[in-house]
CSV table of C-alpha atoms in Angstrom, one decimal:
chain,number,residue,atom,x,y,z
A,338,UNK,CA,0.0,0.0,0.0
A,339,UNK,CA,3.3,2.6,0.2
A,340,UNK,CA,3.4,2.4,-3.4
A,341,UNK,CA,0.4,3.4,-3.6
A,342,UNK,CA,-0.1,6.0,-1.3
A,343,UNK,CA,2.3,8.2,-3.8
A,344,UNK,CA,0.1,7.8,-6.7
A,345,UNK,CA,-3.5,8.4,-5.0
A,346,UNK,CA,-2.4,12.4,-4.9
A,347,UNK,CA,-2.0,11.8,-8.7
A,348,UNK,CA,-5.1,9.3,-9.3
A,349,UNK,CA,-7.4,11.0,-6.6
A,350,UNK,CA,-7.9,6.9,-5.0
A,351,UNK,CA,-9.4,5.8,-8.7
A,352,UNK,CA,-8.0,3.6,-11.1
A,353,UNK,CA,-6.1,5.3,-13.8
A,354,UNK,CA,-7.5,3.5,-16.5
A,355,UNK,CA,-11.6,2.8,-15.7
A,356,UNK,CA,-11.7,5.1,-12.7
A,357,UNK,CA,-12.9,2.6,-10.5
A,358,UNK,CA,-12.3,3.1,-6.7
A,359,UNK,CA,-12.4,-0.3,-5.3
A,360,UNK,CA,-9.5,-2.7,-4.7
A,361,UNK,CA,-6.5,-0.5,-6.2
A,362,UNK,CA,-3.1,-1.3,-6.8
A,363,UNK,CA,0.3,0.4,-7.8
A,364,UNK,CA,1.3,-1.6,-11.1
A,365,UNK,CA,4.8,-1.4,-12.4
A,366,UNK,CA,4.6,-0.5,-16.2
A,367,UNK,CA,8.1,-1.4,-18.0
A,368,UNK,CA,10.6,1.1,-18.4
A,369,UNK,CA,11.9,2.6,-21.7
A,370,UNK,CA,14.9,1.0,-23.3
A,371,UNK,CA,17.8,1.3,-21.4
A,372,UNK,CA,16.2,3.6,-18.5
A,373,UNK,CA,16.3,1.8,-15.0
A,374,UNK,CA,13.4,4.0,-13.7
A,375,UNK,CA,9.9,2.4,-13.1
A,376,UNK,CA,6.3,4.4,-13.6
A,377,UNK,CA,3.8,3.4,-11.6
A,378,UNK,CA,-0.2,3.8,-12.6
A,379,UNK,CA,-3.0,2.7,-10.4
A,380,UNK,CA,-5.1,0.3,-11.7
A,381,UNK,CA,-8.4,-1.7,-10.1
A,382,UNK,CA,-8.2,-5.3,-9.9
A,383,UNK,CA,-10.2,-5.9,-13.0
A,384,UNK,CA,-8.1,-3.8,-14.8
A,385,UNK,CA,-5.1,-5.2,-14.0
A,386,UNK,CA,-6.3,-8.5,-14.6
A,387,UNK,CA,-6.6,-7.5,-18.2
A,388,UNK,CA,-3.5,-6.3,-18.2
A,389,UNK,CA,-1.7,-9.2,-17.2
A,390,UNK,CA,-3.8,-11.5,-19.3
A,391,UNK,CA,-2.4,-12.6,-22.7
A,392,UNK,CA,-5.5,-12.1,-24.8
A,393,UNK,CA,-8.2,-9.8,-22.3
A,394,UNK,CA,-11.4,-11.6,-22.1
A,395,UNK,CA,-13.5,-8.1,-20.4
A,396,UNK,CA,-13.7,-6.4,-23.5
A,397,UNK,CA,-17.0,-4.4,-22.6
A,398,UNK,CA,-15.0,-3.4,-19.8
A,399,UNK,CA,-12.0,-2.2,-21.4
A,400,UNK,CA,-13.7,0.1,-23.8
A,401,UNK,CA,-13.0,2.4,-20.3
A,402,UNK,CA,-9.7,3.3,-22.8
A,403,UNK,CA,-11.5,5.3,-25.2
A,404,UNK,CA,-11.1,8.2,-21.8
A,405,UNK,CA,-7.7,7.1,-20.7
A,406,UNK,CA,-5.8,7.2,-23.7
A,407,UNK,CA,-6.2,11.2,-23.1
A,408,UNK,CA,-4.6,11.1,-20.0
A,409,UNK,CA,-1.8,13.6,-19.7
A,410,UNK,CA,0.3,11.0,-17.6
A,411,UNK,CA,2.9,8.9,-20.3
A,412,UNK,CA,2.8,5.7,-18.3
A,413,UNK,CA,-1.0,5.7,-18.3
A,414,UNK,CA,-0.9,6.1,-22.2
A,415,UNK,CA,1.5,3.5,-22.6
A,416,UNK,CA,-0.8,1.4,-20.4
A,417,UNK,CA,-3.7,2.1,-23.3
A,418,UNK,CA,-2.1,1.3,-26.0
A,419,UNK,CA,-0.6,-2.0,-24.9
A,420,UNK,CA,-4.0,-2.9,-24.3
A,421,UNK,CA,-5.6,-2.0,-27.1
A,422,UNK,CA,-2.5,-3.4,-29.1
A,423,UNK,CA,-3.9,-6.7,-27.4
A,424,UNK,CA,-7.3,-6.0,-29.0
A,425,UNK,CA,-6.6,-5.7,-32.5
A,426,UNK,CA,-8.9,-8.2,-33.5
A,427,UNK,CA,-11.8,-5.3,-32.6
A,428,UNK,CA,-12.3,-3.0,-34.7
A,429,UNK,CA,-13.4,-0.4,-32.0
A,430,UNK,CA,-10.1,-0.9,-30.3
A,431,UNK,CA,-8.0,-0.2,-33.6
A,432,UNK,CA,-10.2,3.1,-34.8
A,433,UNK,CA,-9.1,3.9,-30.8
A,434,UNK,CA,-5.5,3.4,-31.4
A,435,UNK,CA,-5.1,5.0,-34.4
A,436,UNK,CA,-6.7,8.2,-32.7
A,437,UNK,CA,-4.3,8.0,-30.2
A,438,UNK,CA,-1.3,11.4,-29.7
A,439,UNK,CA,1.2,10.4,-27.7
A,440,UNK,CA,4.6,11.8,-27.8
A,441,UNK,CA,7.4,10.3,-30.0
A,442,UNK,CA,9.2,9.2,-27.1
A,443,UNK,CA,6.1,7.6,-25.3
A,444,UNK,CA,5.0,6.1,-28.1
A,445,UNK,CA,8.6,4.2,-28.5
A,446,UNK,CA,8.2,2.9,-25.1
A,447,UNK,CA,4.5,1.7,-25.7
A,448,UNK,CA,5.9,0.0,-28.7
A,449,UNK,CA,9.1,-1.2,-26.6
A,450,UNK,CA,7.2,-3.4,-24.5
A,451,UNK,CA,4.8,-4.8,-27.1
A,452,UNK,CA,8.0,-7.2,-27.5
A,453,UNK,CA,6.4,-10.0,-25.4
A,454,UNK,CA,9.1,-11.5,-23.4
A,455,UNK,CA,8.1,-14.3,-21.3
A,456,UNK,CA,10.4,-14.7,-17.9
A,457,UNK,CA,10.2,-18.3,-16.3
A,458,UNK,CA,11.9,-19.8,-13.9
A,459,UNK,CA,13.3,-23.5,-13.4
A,460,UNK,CA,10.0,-24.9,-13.1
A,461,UNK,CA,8.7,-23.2,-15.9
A,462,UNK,CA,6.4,-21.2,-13.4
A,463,UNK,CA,5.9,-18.0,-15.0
A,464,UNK,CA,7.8,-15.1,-13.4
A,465,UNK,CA,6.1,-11.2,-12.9
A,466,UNK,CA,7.9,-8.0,-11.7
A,467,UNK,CA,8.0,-8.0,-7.9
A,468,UNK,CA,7.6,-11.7,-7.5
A,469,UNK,CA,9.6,-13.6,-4.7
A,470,UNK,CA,12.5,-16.0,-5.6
A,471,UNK,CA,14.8,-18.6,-4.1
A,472,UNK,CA,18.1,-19.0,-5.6
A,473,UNK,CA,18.5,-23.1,-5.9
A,474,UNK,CA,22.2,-23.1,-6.6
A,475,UNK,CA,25.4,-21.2,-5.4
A,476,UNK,CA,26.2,-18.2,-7.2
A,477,UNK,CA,29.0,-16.3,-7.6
A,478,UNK,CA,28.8,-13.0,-7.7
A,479,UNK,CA,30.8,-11.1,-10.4
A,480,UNK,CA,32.9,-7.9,-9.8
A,481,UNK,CA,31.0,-7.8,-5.9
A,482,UNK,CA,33.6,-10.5,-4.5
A,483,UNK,CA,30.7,-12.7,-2.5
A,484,UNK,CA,28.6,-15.9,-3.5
A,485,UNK,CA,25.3,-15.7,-3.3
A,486,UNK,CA,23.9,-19.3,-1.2
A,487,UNK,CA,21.6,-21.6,-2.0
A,488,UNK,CA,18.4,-20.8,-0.6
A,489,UNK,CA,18.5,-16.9,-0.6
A,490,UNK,CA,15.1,-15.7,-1.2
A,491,UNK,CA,15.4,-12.7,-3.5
A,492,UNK,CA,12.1,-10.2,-3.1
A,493,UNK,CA,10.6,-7.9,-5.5
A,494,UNK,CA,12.4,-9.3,-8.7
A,495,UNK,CA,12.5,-6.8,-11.7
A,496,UNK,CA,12.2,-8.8,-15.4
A,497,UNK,CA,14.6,-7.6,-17.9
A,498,UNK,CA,12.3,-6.4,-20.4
A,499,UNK,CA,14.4,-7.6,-23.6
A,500,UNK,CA,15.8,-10.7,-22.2
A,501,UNK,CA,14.1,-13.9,-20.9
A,502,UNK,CA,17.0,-15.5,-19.0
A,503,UNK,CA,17.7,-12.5,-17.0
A,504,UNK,CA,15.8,-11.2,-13.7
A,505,UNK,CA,17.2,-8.0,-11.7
A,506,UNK,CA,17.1,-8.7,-7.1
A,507,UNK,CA,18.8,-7.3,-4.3
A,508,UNK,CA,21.3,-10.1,-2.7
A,509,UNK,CA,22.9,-9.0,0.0
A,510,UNK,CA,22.4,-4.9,-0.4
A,511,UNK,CA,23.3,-5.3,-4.1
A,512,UNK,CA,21.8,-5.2,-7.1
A,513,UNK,CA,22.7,-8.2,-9.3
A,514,UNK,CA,21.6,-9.6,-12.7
A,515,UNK,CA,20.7,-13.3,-12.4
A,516,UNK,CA,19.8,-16.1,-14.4
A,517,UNK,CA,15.9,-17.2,-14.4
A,518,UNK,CA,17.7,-21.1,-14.9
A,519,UNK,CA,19.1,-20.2,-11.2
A,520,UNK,CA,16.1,-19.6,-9.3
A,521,UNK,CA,12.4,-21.2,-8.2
A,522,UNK,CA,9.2,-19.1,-7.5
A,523,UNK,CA,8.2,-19.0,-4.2
């Protein structure tokens, strides 16, 4: 709930996409290429459900988009427009889209994370930004001069947005890179 108490000042307590004030949550919304800083929007359950989902099944309640893709806030547009991205089969969604402004460096990011990169770990469980892991082998650390043990839980896990095999966690008050092969959901 810290998370989100910095972006009710911004959302007024409703979800940025349907307005919704019931059940919110702070989601993290992949940076831009190369840029290590996370947005945050505030989205309702239902919304974020959508979100997460490969194809969204609520369509009648996603057409909530045709108000939020005018929101002045970038990470809320690039919200939109990955989600009507996922809709292109309907043509209400694609008219949408194609009214869409966004700046040309927003829309790069929206476009940046249409790249769906799926992040699993040993088990083939499917991994999600700020998920727990456990470390099920020895690693050592490169360039920090420690070995990371068996058994380390790692909390709030960042993806990598462009690679797969790689997940970012603090170990030990550092930030390290580590492989998705290394490591079990918990």
């Amino acid at each position: 709930m810290a998370l989100l108490s910095a972006l009710q000042e911004r959302c007024e307590s409703k979800c940025e996409l349907c307005n919704q004030s019931e059940q919110l949550e702070a989601l993290a919304v992949f940076p831009k290429s190369g840029d290590k800083t996370e947005e945050q929007v505030a989205v309702c359950a239902v919304c974020k459900s959508e979100i997460e989902a490969e194809q969204p099944t609520n369509i009648s309640h996603l057409r909530c988009l045709t108000e939020s893709i005018w929101s002045p806030v970038p990470a809320v547009q690039v919200v939109s427009y990955r989600l009507l991205s996922k809709l292109s089969s309907e043509a209400w969604a694609e008219d949408l889209k194609s009214q869409m402004y966004m700046e040309e460096t927003t829309k790069e990011w929206a476009e940046y994370g249409e790249t769906t990169v799926i992040h699993k770990d040993s088990n083939g469980n499917t991994l999600q930004n700020g998920d727990s892991v456990v470390l099920i082998q020895d690693l050592n650390v490169k360039g920090a001069g420690f070995t990371a043990k068996r058994g380390t839980a790692v909390r709030r896990i960042r993806l990598v947005p462009d690679n797969a095999e790689h997940i970012e966690g603090k170990v030990d008050g550092q930030q390290i890179v580590i492989l998705t092969q290394y490591v079990k959901k918990s």
